């Protein structure tokens, strides 16, 4: 099974900050990685697919990069609406998620 | 507008059974791969099962294989998850999620979930 490890687990930031979340795969997954945002009581929302492709309607302050085993999600100029939990997901072999990164207000 | 609406959750005793449904609308259901995903209270996301558009390919995560059965009725625009031999660790919010056009593995639309609680 492919394991996905996100860091950090929790991140404290302020509006306007640049935030970076890292996701590492236990083996190469090429670029078969997606990022989701989840707010309390809501379903996850797709942000990024194929490591760096922005889903339609997602603000351009979100960006993804990486390939192989190391990936990052960057949020430029964090907005109040961005405080949430973020998950990476590999879809190279079946589907597995990272444990999540909670972005909270500093 | 794409909509996925889950139903069928509830409280069930260990060893019991439950059938979840996901009603799809706003897209050509028969053309899309579908999945069930769960989230235990306060925990992360876990993929449960996958079914291809024509039901030819079906996969399960190891912990539910042999106990859960995924199926779909394209004529009714519906996805199902038959769950048997339920355990306390199956307690979770169960989401249905749609694969994108062309079937590339990530999920572009999710329902709001239905809660399954396994407890005596």
PDB file of N, CA and C in Angstrom, chain A:
ATOM      1  N   UNK A   1       0.835  -1.199   0.000  1.00  0.00           N
ATOM      2  CA  UNK A   1       0.000   0.000   0.000  1.00  0.00           C
ATOM      3  C   UNK A   1       0.874   1.254   0.000  1.00  0.00           C
ATOM      4  N   UNK A   2       0.418   2.276  -0.683  1.00  0.00           N
ATOM      5  CA  UNK A   2       1.135   3.541  -0.700  1.00  0.00           C
ATOM      6  C   UNK A   2       0.675   4.387   0.484  1.00  0.00           C
ATOM      7  N   UNK A   3       1.632   4.797   1.293  1.00  0.00           N
ATOM      8  CA  UNK A   3       1.337   5.644   2.454  1.00  0.00           C
ATOM      9  C   UNK A   3       1.613   7.100   2.092  1.00  0.00           C
ATOM     10  N   UNK A   4       0.769   7.977   2.577  1.00  0.00           N
ATOM     11  CA  UNK A   4       0.914   9.409   2.340  1.00  0.00           C
ATOM     12  C   UNK A   4       1.107  10.107   3.676  1.00  0.00           C
ATOM     13  N   UNK A   5       2.127  10.917   3.778  1.00  0.00           N
ATOM     14  CA  UNK A   5       2.441  11.611   5.027  1.00  0.00           C
ATOM     15  C   UNK A   5       2.459  13.103   4.789  1.00  0.00           C
ATOM     16  N   UNK A   6       1.593  13.806   5.499  1.00  0.00           N
ATOM     17  CA  UNK A   6       1.522  15.255   5.385  1.00  0.00           C
ATOM     18  C   UNK A   6       2.243  15.918   6.547  1.00  0.00           C
ATOM     19  N   UNK A   7       2.782  17.090   6.292  1.00  0.00           N
ATOM     20  CA  UNK A   7       3.346  17.903   7.361  1.00  0.00           C
ATOM     21  C   UNK A   7       3.173  19.376   7.033  1.00  0.00           C
ATOM     22  N   UNK A   8       2.939  20.193   8.079  1.00  0.00           N
ATOM     23  CA  UNK A   8       2.700  19.774   9.459  1.00  0.00           C
ATOM     24  C   UNK A   8       1.275  19.242   9.639  1.00  0.00           C
ATOM     25  N   UNK A   9       0.956  18.753  10.834  1.00  0.00           N
ATOM     26  CA  UNK A   9      -0.407  18.327  11.122  1.00  0.00           C
ATOM     27  C   UNK A   9      -1.298  19.526  11.401  1.00  0.00           C
ATOM     28  N   UNK A  10      -0.710  20.540  12.021  1.00  0.00           N
ATOM     29  CA  UNK A  10      -1.426  21.785  12.296  1.00  0.00           C
ATOM     30  C   UNK A  10      -0.524  22.941  11.944  1.00  0.00           C
ATOM     31  N   UNK A  11      -1.116  23.989  11.435  1.00  0.00           N
ATOM     32  CA  UNK A  11      -0.372  25.152  10.998  1.00  0.00           C
ATOM     33  C   UNK A  11      -1.144  26.388  11.450  1.00  0.00           C
ATOM     34  N   UNK A  12      -0.478  27.264  12.179  1.00  0.00           N
ATOM     35  CA  UNK A  12      -1.107  28.520  12.611  1.00  0.00           C
ATOM     36  C   UNK A  12      -0.611  29.650  11.726  1.00  0.00           C
ATOM     37  N   UNK A  13      -1.543  30.388  11.147  1.00  0.00           N
ATOM     38  CA  UNK A  13      -1.161  31.436  10.212  1.00  0.00           C
ATOM     39  C   UNK A  13      -2.136  32.611  10.305  1.00  0.00           C
ATOM     40  N   UNK A  14      -1.723  33.710   9.721  1.00  0.00           N
ATOM     41  CA  UNK A  14      -2.547  34.921   9.723  1.00  0.00           C
ATOM     42  C   UNK A  14      -3.012  35.235   8.313  1.00  0.00           C
ATOM     43  N   UNK A  15      -4.089  35.972   8.216  1.00  0.00           N
ATOM     44  CA  UNK A  15      -4.567  36.430   6.907  1.00  0.00           C
ATOM     45  C   UNK A  15      -3.442  37.188   6.206  1.00  0.00           C
ATOM     46  N   UNK A  16      -3.220  36.847   4.962  1.00  0.00           N
ATOM     47  CA  UNK A  16      -2.167  37.459   4.182  1.00  0.00           C
ATOM     48  C   UNK A  16      -0.882  36.656   4.128  1.00  0.00           C
ATOM     49  N   UNK A  17      -0.742  35.658   4.991  1.00  0.00           N
ATOM     50  CA  UNK A  17       0.463  34.825   4.999  1.00  0.00           C
ATOM     51  C   UNK A  17       0.515  33.919   3.772  1.00  0.00           C
ATOM     52  N   UNK A  18       1.720  33.487   3.471  1.00  0.00           N
ATOM     53  CA  UNK A  18       1.947  32.442   2.468  1.00  0.00           C
ATOM     54  C   UNK A  18       2.130  31.140   3.240  1.00  0.00           C
ATOM     55  N   UNK A  19       1.358  30.138   2.865  1.00  0.00           N
ATOM     56  CA  UNK A  19       1.324  28.876   3.598  1.00  0.00           C
ATOM     57  C   UNK A  19       1.739  27.739   2.666  1.00  0.00           C
ATOM     58  N   UNK A  20       2.574  26.848   3.186  1.00  0.00           N
ATOM     59  CA  UNK A  20       3.002  25.680   2.408  1.00  0.00           C
ATOM     60  C   UNK A  20       2.765  24.411   3.211  1.00  0.00           C
ATOM     61  N   UNK A  21       2.128  23.443   2.585  1.00  0.00           N
ATOM     62  CA  UNK A  21       1.871  22.129   3.174  1.00  0.00           C
ATOM     63  C   UNK A  21       2.588  21.098   2.308  1.00  0.00           C
ATOM     64  N   UNK A  22       3.245  20.154   2.970  1.00  0.00           N
ATOM     65  CA  UNK A  22       4.019  19.133   2.267  1.00  0.00           C
ATOM     66  C   UNK A  22       3.345  17.772   2.386  1.00  0.00           C
ATOM     67  N   UNK A  23       3.438  17.007   1.321  1.00  0.00           N
ATOM     68  CA  UNK A  23       2.890  15.655   1.284  1.00  0.00           C
ATOM     69  C   UNK A  23       3.937  14.734   0.667  1.00  0.00           C
ATOM     70  N   UNK A  24       4.262  13.663   1.375  1.00  0.00           N
ATOM     71  CA  UNK A  24       5.252  12.710   0.877  1.00  0.00           C
ATOM     72  C   UNK A  24       4.623  11.343   0.689  1.00  0.00           C
ATOM     73  N   UNK A  25       4.933  10.706  -0.438  1.00  0.00           N
ATOM     74  CA  UNK A  25       4.440   9.372  -0.738  1.00  0.00           C
ATOM     75  C   UNK A  25       5.508   8.338  -0.407  1.00  0.00           C
ATOM     76  N   UNK A  26       5.081   7.157   0.004  1.00  0.00           N
ATOM     77  CA  UNK A  26       6.029   6.101   0.390  1.00  0.00           C
ATOM     78  C   UNK A  26       6.712   5.470  -0.822  1.00  0.00           C
ATOM     79  N   UNK A  27       6.190   5.720  -2.004  1.00  0.00           N
ATOM     80  CA  UNK A  27       6.831   5.311  -3.254  1.00  0.00           C
ATOM     81  C   UNK A  27       6.372   6.272  -4.342  1.00  0.00           C
ATOM     82  N   UNK A  28       7.047   6.235  -5.473  1.00  0.00           N
ATOM     83  CA  UNK A  28       6.729   7.187  -6.530  1.00  0.00           C
ATOM     84  C   UNK A  28       5.287   7.033  -7.022  1.00  0.00           C
ATOM     85  N   UNK A  29       4.620   8.180  -7.133  1.00  0.00           N
ATOM     86  CA  UNK A  29       3.253   8.203  -7.659  1.00  0.00           C
ATOM     87  C   UNK A  29       3.166   9.101  -8.897  1.00  0.00           C
ATOM     88  N   UNK A  30       4.339   9.362  -9.505  1.00  0.00           N
ATOM     89  CA  UNK A  30       4.384  10.265 -10.663  1.00  0.00           C
ATOM     90  C   UNK A  30       3.723  11.592 -10.273  1.00  0.00           C
ATOM     91  N   UNK A  31       2.727  12.012 -11.007  1.00  0.00           N
ATOM     92  CA  UNK A  31       2.009  13.253 -10.655  1.00  0.00           C
ATOM     93  C   UNK A  31       0.567  12.983 -10.281  1.00  0.00           C
ATOM     94  N   UNK A  32       0.284  11.737  -9.884  1.00  0.00           N
ATOM     95  CA  UNK A  32      -1.097  11.343  -9.589  1.00  0.00           C
ATOM     96  C   UNK A  32      -1.468  11.730  -8.172  1.00  0.00           C
ATOM     97  N   UNK A  33      -1.559  13.029  -7.946  1.00  0.00           N
ATOM     98  CA  UNK A  33      -1.847  13.554  -6.618  1.00  0.00           C
ATOM     99  C   UNK A  33      -2.868  14.663  -6.703  1.00  0.00           C
ATOM    100  N   UNK A  34      -3.809  14.635  -5.754  1.00  0.00           N
ATOM    101  CA  UNK A  34      -4.823  15.677  -5.645  1.00  0.00           C
ATOM    102  C   UNK A  34      -4.781  16.291  -4.247  1.00  0.00           C
ATOM    103  N   UNK A  35      -5.265  17.510  -4.152  1.00  0.00           N
ATOM    104  CA  UNK A  35      -5.406  18.204  -2.872  1.00  0.00           C
ATOM    105  C   UNK A  35      -6.878  18.589  -2.698  1.00  0.00           C
ATOM    106  N   UNK A  36      -7.367  18.402  -1.457  1.00  0.00           N
ATOM    107  CA  UNK A  36      -8.741  18.746  -1.114  1.00  0.00           C
ATOM    108  C   UNK A  36      -8.746  19.657   0.105  1.00  0.00           C
ATOM    109  N   UNK A  37      -9.758  20.492   0.162  1.00  0.00           N
ATOM    110  CA  UNK A  37     -10.008  21.344   1.319  1.00  0.00           C
ATOM    111  C   UNK A  37     -11.299  20.869   1.978  1.00  0.00           C
ATOM    112  N   UNK A  38     -11.277  20.758   3.302  1.00  0.00           N
ATOM    113  CA  UNK A  38     -12.492  20.390   4.017  1.00  0.00           C
ATOM    114  C   UNK A  38     -12.735  21.338   5.176  1.00  0.00           C
ATOM    115  N   UNK A  39     -13.928  21.890   5.221  1.00  0.00           N
ATOM    116  CA  UNK A  39     -14.350  22.730   6.335  1.00  0.00           C
ATOM    117  C   UNK A  39     -15.260  21.917   7.251  1.00  0.00           C
ATOM    118  N   UNK A  40     -15.329  22.301   8.530  1.00  0.00           N
ATOM    119  CA  UNK A  40     -16.135  21.538   9.496  1.00  0.00           C
ATOM    120  C   UNK A  40     -17.568  21.327   9.031  1.00  0.00           C
ATOM    121  N   UNK A  41     -18.024  20.083   9.076  1.00  0.00           N
ATOM    122  CA  UNK A  41     -19.397  19.755   8.706  1.00  0.00           C
ATOM    123  C   UNK A  41     -19.672  19.739   7.219  1.00  0.00           C
ATOM    124  N   UNK A  42     -18.620  19.880   6.427  1.00  0.00           N
ATOM    125  CA  UNK A  42     -18.787  19.922   4.967  1.00  0.00           C
ATOM    126  C   UNK A  42     -18.004  18.798   4.302  1.00  0.00           C
ATOM    127  N   UNK A  43     -18.417  18.493   3.071  1.00  0.00           N
ATOM    128  CA  UNK A  43     -17.685  17.517   2.283  1.00  0.00           C
ATOM    129  C   UNK A  43     -16.385  18.127   1.779  1.00  0.00           C
ATOM    130  N   UNK A  44     -15.388  17.295   1.516  1.00  0.00           N
ATOM    131  CA  UNK A  44     -14.160  17.804   0.906  1.00  0.00           C
ATOM    132  C   UNK A  44     -14.435  18.443  -0.457  1.00  0.00           C
ATOM    133  N   UNK A  45     -13.577  19.404  -0.801  1.00  0.00           N
ATOM    134  CA  UNK A  45     -13.675  20.113  -2.070  1.00  0.00           C
ATOM    135  C   UNK A  45     -12.356  19.967  -2.811  1.00  0.00           C
ATOM    136  N   UNK A  46     -12.421  19.577  -4.063  1.00  0.00           N
ATOM    137  CA  UNK A  46     -11.217  19.414  -4.877  1.00  0.00           C
ATOM    138  C   UNK A  46     -10.593  20.767  -5.185  1.00  0.00           C
ATOM    139  N   UNK A  47      -9.290  20.874  -4.923  1.00  0.00           N
ATOM    140  CA  UNK A  47      -8.549  22.096  -5.237  1.00  0.00           C
ATOM    141  C   UNK A  47      -7.603  21.902  -6.422  1.00  0.00           C
ATOM    142  N   UNK A  48      -6.808  20.864  -6.351  1.00  0.00           N
ATOM    143  CA  UNK A  48      -5.715  20.615  -7.292  1.00  0.00           C
ATOM    144  C   UNK A  48      -5.762  19.148  -7.701  1.00  0.00           C
ATOM    145  N   UNK A  49      -5.512  18.852  -8.971  1.00  0.00           N
ATOM    146  CA  UNK A  49      -5.365  17.470  -9.423  1.00  0.00           C
ATOM    147  C   UNK A  49      -4.122  17.370 -10.299  1.00  0.00           C
ATOM    148  N   UNK A  50      -3.670  16.165 -10.501  1.00  0.00           N
ATOM    149  CA  UNK A  50      -2.435  15.904 -11.245  1.00  0.00           C
ATOM    150  C   UNK A  50      -1.298  16.795 -10.754  1.00  0.00           C
ATOM    151  N   UNK A  51      -1.215  16.906  -9.458  1.00  0.00           N
ATOM    152  CA  UNK A  51      -0.167  17.601  -8.700  1.00  0.00           C
ATOM    153  C   UNK A  51      -0.195  19.119  -8.813  1.00  0.00           C
ATOM    154  N   UNK A  52      -0.517  19.647 -10.003  1.00  0.00           N
ATOM    155  CA  UNK A  52      -0.388  21.094 -10.177  1.00  0.00           C
ATOM    156  C   UNK A  52      -1.505  21.728 -10.987  1.00  0.00           C
ATOM    157  N   UNK A  53      -2.513  20.961 -11.375  1.00  0.00           N
ATOM    158  CA  UNK A  53      -3.616  21.507 -12.171  1.00  0.00           C
ATOM    159  C   UNK A  53      -4.707  22.044 -11.254  1.00  0.00           C
ATOM    160  N   UNK A  54      -5.048  23.298 -11.457  1.00  0.00           N
ATOM    161  CA  UNK A  54      -6.041  23.965 -10.612  1.00  0.00           C
ATOM    162  C   UNK A  54      -7.446  23.597 -11.086  1.00  0.00           C
ATOM    163  N   UNK A  55      -8.263  23.095 -10.177  1.00  0.00           N
ATOM    164  CA  UNK A  55      -9.649  22.781 -10.516  1.00  0.00           C
ATOM    165  C   UNK A  55     -10.399  24.061 -10.881  1.00  0.00           C
ATOM    166  N   UNK A  56     -11.309  23.943 -11.818  1.00  0.00           N
ATOM    167  CA  UNK A  56     -12.102  25.090 -12.252  1.00  0.00           C
ATOM    168  C   UNK A  56     -12.819  25.739 -11.073  1.00  0.00           C
ATOM    169  N   UNK A  57     -12.730  27.056 -11.008  1.00  0.00           N
ATOM    170  CA  UNK A  57     -13.422  27.797  -9.956  1.00  0.00           C
ATOM    171  C   UNK A  57     -12.616  27.989  -8.687  1.00  0.00           C
ATOM    172  N   UNK A  58     -11.474  27.341  -8.586  1.00  0.00           N
ATOM    173  CA  UNK A  58     -10.631  27.475  -7.385  1.00  0.00           C
ATOM    174  C   UNK A  58      -9.739  28.716  -7.545  1.00  0.00           C
ATOM    175  N   UNK A  59      -9.666  29.550  -6.523  1.00  0.00           N
ATOM    176  CA  UNK A  59      -8.859  30.780  -6.638  1.00  0.00           C
ATOM    177  C   UNK A  59      -7.402  30.509  -6.982  1.00  0.00           C
ATOM    178  N   UNK A  60      -6.824  31.402  -7.724  1.00  0.00           N
ATOM    179  CA  UNK A  60      -5.447  31.217  -8.203  1.00  0.00           C
ATOM    180  C   UNK A  60      -4.398  31.361  -7.099  1.00  0.00           C
ATOM    181  N   UNK A  61      -4.808  31.752  -5.896  1.00  0.00           N
ATOM    182  CA  UNK A  61      -3.838  31.797  -4.794  1.00  0.00           C
ATOM    183  C   UNK A  61      -3.431  30.383  -4.344  1.00  0.00           C
ATOM    184  N   UNK A  62      -4.198  29.382  -4.768  1.00  0.00           N
ATOM    185  CA  UNK A  62      -3.849  27.990  -4.496  1.00  0.00           C
ATOM    186  C   UNK A  62      -2.970  27.462  -5.633  1.00  0.00           C
ATOM    187  N   UNK A  63      -1.886  26.791  -5.276  1.00  0.00           N
ATOM    188  CA  UNK A  63      -1.059  26.167  -6.297  1.00  0.00           C
ATOM    189  C   UNK A  63      -0.445  24.896  -5.747  1.00  0.00           C
ATOM    190  N   UNK A  64      -0.153  23.966  -6.653  1.00  0.00           N
ATOM    191  CA  UNK A  64       0.470  22.716  -6.261  1.00  0.00           C
ATOM    192  C   UNK A  64       1.702  22.447  -7.102  1.00  0.00           C
ATOM    193  N   UNK A  65       2.637  21.714  -6.511  1.00  0.00           N
ATOM    194  CA  UNK A  65       3.847  21.358  -7.245  1.00  0.00           C
ATOM    195  C   UNK A  65       4.359  20.020  -6.761  1.00  0.00           C
ATOM    196  N   UNK A  66       5.326  19.490  -7.506  1.00  0.00           N
ATOM    197  CA  UNK A  66       5.971  18.244  -7.119  1.00  0.00           C
ATOM    198  C   UNK A  66       5.686  17.104  -8.068  1.00  0.00           C
ATOM    199  N   UNK A  67       6.464  16.048  -7.896  1.00  0.00           N
ATOM    200  CA  UNK A  67       6.273  14.814  -8.641  1.00  0.00           C
ATOM    201  C   UNK A  67       7.091  13.730  -7.961  1.00  0.00           C
ATOM    202  N   UNK A  68       6.772  12.490  -8.278  1.00  0.00           N
ATOM    203  CA  UNK A  68       7.503  11.387  -7.656  1.00  0.00           C
ATOM    204  C   UNK A  68       6.990  11.101  -6.260  1.00  0.00           C
ATOM    205  N   UNK A  69       7.721  11.558  -5.248  1.00  0.00           N
ATOM    206  CA  UNK A  69       7.324  11.279  -3.869  1.00  0.00           C
ATOM    207  C   UNK A  69       7.100  12.527  -3.021  1.00  0.00           C
ATOM    208  N   UNK A  70       7.431  13.696  -3.511  1.00  0.00           N
ATOM    209  CA  UNK A  70       7.309  14.898  -2.692  1.00  0.00           C
ATOM    210  C   UNK A  70       6.493  15.969  -3.395  1.00  0.00           C
ATOM    211  N   UNK A  71       5.518  16.494  -2.665  1.00  0.00           N
ATOM    212  CA  UNK A  71       4.544  17.426  -3.222  1.00  0.00           C
ATOM    213  C   UNK A  71       4.282  18.554  -2.233  1.00  0.00           C
ATOM    214  N   UNK A  72       3.880  19.698  -2.760  1.00  0.00           N
ATOM    215  CA  UNK A  72       3.513  20.811  -1.894  1.00  0.00           C
ATOM    216  C   UNK A  72       2.242  21.480  -2.391  1.00  0.00           C
ATOM    217  N   UNK A  73       1.488  21.962  -1.425  1.00  0.00           N
ATOM    218  CA  UNK A  73       0.347  22.833  -1.684  1.00  0.00           C
ATOM    219  C   UNK A  73       0.708  24.185  -1.092  1.00  0.00           C
ATOM    220  N   UNK A  74       0.614  25.217  -1.883  1.00  0.00           N
ATOM    221  CA  UNK A  74       0.913  26.576  -1.429  1.00  0.00           C
ATOM    222  C   UNK A  74      -0.330  27.435  -1.546  1.00  0.00           C
ATOM    223  N   UNK A  75      -0.586  28.188  -0.495  1.00  0.00           N
ATOM    224  CA  UNK A  75      -1.656  29.178  -0.525  1.00  0.00           C
ATOM    225  C   UNK A  75      -0.991  30.541  -0.389  1.00  0.00           C
ATOM    226  N   UNK A  76      -1.076  31.333  -1.417  1.00  0.00           N
ATOM    227  CA  UNK A  76      -0.511  32.679  -1.390  1.00  0.00           C
ATOM    228  C   UNK A  76      -1.541  33.652  -0.845  1.00  0.00           C
ATOM    229  N   UNK A  77      -1.126  34.495   0.087  1.00  0.00           N
ATOM    230  CA  UNK A  77      -2.015  35.488   0.675  1.00  0.00           C
ATOM    231  C   UNK A  77      -3.282  34.830   1.242  1.00  0.00           C
ATOM    232  N   UNK A  78      -3.088  34.114   2.327  1.00  0.00           N
ATOM    233  CA  UNK A  78      -4.162  33.365   2.989  1.00  0.00           C
ATOM    234  C   UNK A  78      -5.365  34.277   3.281  1.00  0.00           C
ATOM    235  N   UNK A  79      -6.533  33.786   2.946  1.00  0.00           N
ATOM    236  CA  UNK A  79      -7.776  34.523   3.203  1.00  0.00           C
ATOM    237  C   UNK A  79      -8.555  33.866   4.347  1.00  0.00           C
ATOM    238  N   UNK A  80      -9.481  34.610   4.931  1.00  0.00           N
ATOM    239  CA  UNK A  80     -10.270  34.089   6.051  1.00  0.00           C
ATOM    240  C   UNK A  80     -10.999  32.799   5.672  1.00  0.00           C
ATOM    241  N   UNK A  81     -11.411  32.707   4.410  1.00  0.00           N
ATOM    242  CA  UNK A  81     -12.156  31.543   3.941  1.00  0.00           C
ATOM    243  C   UNK A  81     -11.277  30.298   3.800  1.00  0.00           C
ATOM    244  N   UNK A  82      -9.962  30.462   3.928  1.00  0.00           N
ATOM    245  CA  UNK A  82      -9.031  29.350   3.701  1.00  0.00           C
ATOM    246  C   UNK A  82      -8.732  28.565   4.966  1.00  0.00           C
ATOM    247  N   UNK A  83      -9.219  29.016   6.116  1.00  0.00           N
ATOM    248  CA  UNK A  83      -8.958  28.270   7.338  1.00  0.00           C
ATOM    249  C   UNK A  83      -9.811  27.002   7.311  1.00  0.00           C
ATOM    250  N   UNK A  84      -9.132  25.871   7.251  1.00  0.00           N
ATOM    251  CA  UNK A  84      -9.772  24.595   6.976  1.00  0.00           C
ATOM    252  C   UNK A  84      -8.730  23.500   7.157  1.00  0.00           C
ATOM    253  N   UNK A  85      -9.139  22.264   6.886  1.00  0.00           N
ATOM    254  CA  UNK A  85      -8.213  21.135   6.871  1.00  0.00           C
ATOM    255  C   UNK A  85      -7.967  20.725   5.426  1.00  0.00           C
ATOM    256  N   UNK A  86      -6.704  20.464   5.114  1.00  0.00           N
ATOM    257  CA  UNK A  86      -6.303  20.116   3.760  1.00  0.00           C
ATOM    258  C   UNK A  86      -5.760  18.691   3.727  1.00  0.00           C
ATOM    259  N   UNK A  87      -6.178  17.950   2.703  1.00  0.00           N
ATOM    260  CA  UNK A  87      -5.753  16.568   2.532  1.00  0.00           C
ATOM    261  C   UNK A  87      -5.114  16.379   1.158  1.00  0.00           C
ATOM    262  N   UNK A  88      -4.017  15.637   1.131  1.00  0.00           N
ATOM    263  CA  UNK A  88      -3.510  15.170  -0.150  1.00  0.00           C
ATOM    264  C   UNK A  88      -4.050  13.765  -0.383  1.00  0.00           C
ATOM    265  N   UNK A  89      -4.121  13.361  -1.639  1.00  0.00           N
ATOM    266  CA  UNK A  89      -4.645  12.045  -2.022  1.00  0.00           C
ATOM    267  C   UNK A  89      -3.840  11.537  -3.206  1.00  0.00           C
ATOM    268  N   UNK A  90      -3.327  10.309  -3.087  1.00  0.00           N
ATOM    269  CA  UNK A  90      -2.680   9.705  -4.249  1.00  0.00           C
ATOM    270  C   UNK A  90      -3.686   8.837  -4.977  1.00  0.00           C
ATOM    271  N   UNK A  91      -3.613   8.842  -6.292  1.00  0.00           N
ATOM    272  CA  UNK A  91      -4.470   7.961  -7.087  1.00  0.00           C
ATOM    273  C   UNK A  91      -3.651   7.219  -8.146  1.00  0.00           C
ATOM    274  N   UNK A  92      -2.397   6.945  -7.789  1.00  0.00           N
ATOM    275  CA  UNK A  92      -1.549   6.124  -8.646  1.00  0.00           C
ATOM    276  C   UNK A  92      -1.937   4.647  -8.540  1.00  0.00           C
ATOM    277  N   UNK A  93      -2.135   4.200  -7.313  1.00  0.00           N
ATOM    278  CA  UNK A  93      -2.538   2.820  -7.038  1.00  0.00           C
ATOM    279  C   UNK A  93      -3.654   2.854  -6.012  1.00  0.00           C
ATOM    280  N   UNK A  94      -4.848   2.525  -6.448  1.00  0.00           N
ATOM    281  CA  UNK A  94      -6.024   2.741  -5.604  1.00  0.00           C
ATOM    282  C   UNK A  94      -5.989   4.190  -5.099  1.00  0.00           C
ATOM    283  N   UNK A  95      -6.467   4.394  -3.864  1.00  0.00           N
ATOM    284  CA  UNK A  95      -6.542   5.784  -3.373  1.00  0.00           C
ATOM    285  C   UNK A  95      -6.192   5.810  -1.886  1.00  0.00           C
ATOM    286  N   UNK A  96      -5.271   6.653  -1.504  1.00  0.00           N
ATOM    287  CA  UNK A  96      -4.993   6.863  -0.101  1.00  0.00           C
ATOM    288  C   UNK A  96      -4.774   8.343   0.156  1.00  0.00           C
ATOM    289  N   UNK A  97      -5.118   8.754   1.371  1.00  0.00           N
ATOM    290  CA  UNK A  97      -5.040  10.151   1.776  1.00  0.00           C
ATOM    291  C   UNK A  97      -3.936  10.357   2.802  1.00  0.00           C
ATOM    292  N   UNK A  98      -3.426  11.566   2.832  1.00  0.00           N
ATOM    293  CA  UNK A  98      -2.621  11.975   3.968  1.00  0.00           C
ATOM    294  C   UNK A  98      -3.529  12.168   5.171  1.00  0.00           C
ATOM    295  N   UNK A  99      -2.922  12.381   6.331  1.00  0.00           N
ATOM    296  CA  UNK A  99      -3.696  12.457   7.570  1.00  0.00           C
ATOM    297  C   UNK A  99      -4.354  13.817   7.763  1.00  0.00           C
ATOM    298  N   UNK A 100      -4.021  14.771   6.903  1.00  0.00           N
ATOM    299  CA  UNK A 100      -4.635  16.083   6.976  1.00  0.00           C
ATOM    300  C   UNK A 100      -3.753  17.123   7.651  1.00  0.00           C
ATOM    301  N   UNK A 101      -3.916  18.363   7.221  1.00  0.00           N
ATOM    302  CA  UNK A 101      -3.241  19.517   7.837  1.00  0.00           C
ATOM    303  C   UNK A 101      -4.295  20.558   8.147  1.00  0.00           C
ATOM    304  N   UNK A 102      -4.417  20.871   9.413  1.00  0.00           N
ATOM    305  CA  UNK A 102      -5.387  21.877   9.821  1.00  0.00           C
ATOM    306  C   UNK A 102      -4.722  23.244   9.811  1.00  0.00           C
ATOM    307  N   UNK A 103      -5.269  24.153   9.036  1.00  0.00           N
ATOM    308  CA  UNK A 103      -4.770  25.526   8.988  1.00  0.00           C
ATOM    309  C   UNK A 103      -5.669  26.362   9.883  1.00  0.00           C
ATOM    310  N   UNK A 104      -5.086  26.856  10.967  1.00  0.00           N
ATOM    311  CA  UNK A 104      -5.879  27.602  11.937  1.00  0.00           C
ATOM    312  C   UNK A 104      -5.386  29.029  12.067  1.00  0.00           C
ATOM    313  N   UNK A 105      -6.239  29.832  12.667  1.00  0.00           N
ATOM    314  CA  UNK A 105      -5.926  31.254  12.799  1.00  0.00           C
ATOM    315  C   UNK A 105      -4.901  31.454  13.914  1.00  0.00           C
ATOM    316  N   UNK A 106      -3.868  32.219  13.606  1.00  0.00           N
ATOM    317  CA  UNK A 106      -2.815  32.491  14.579  1.00  0.00           C
ATOM    318  C   UNK A 106      -3.249  33.541  15.590  1.00  0.00           C
TER     319      UNK A 106
END
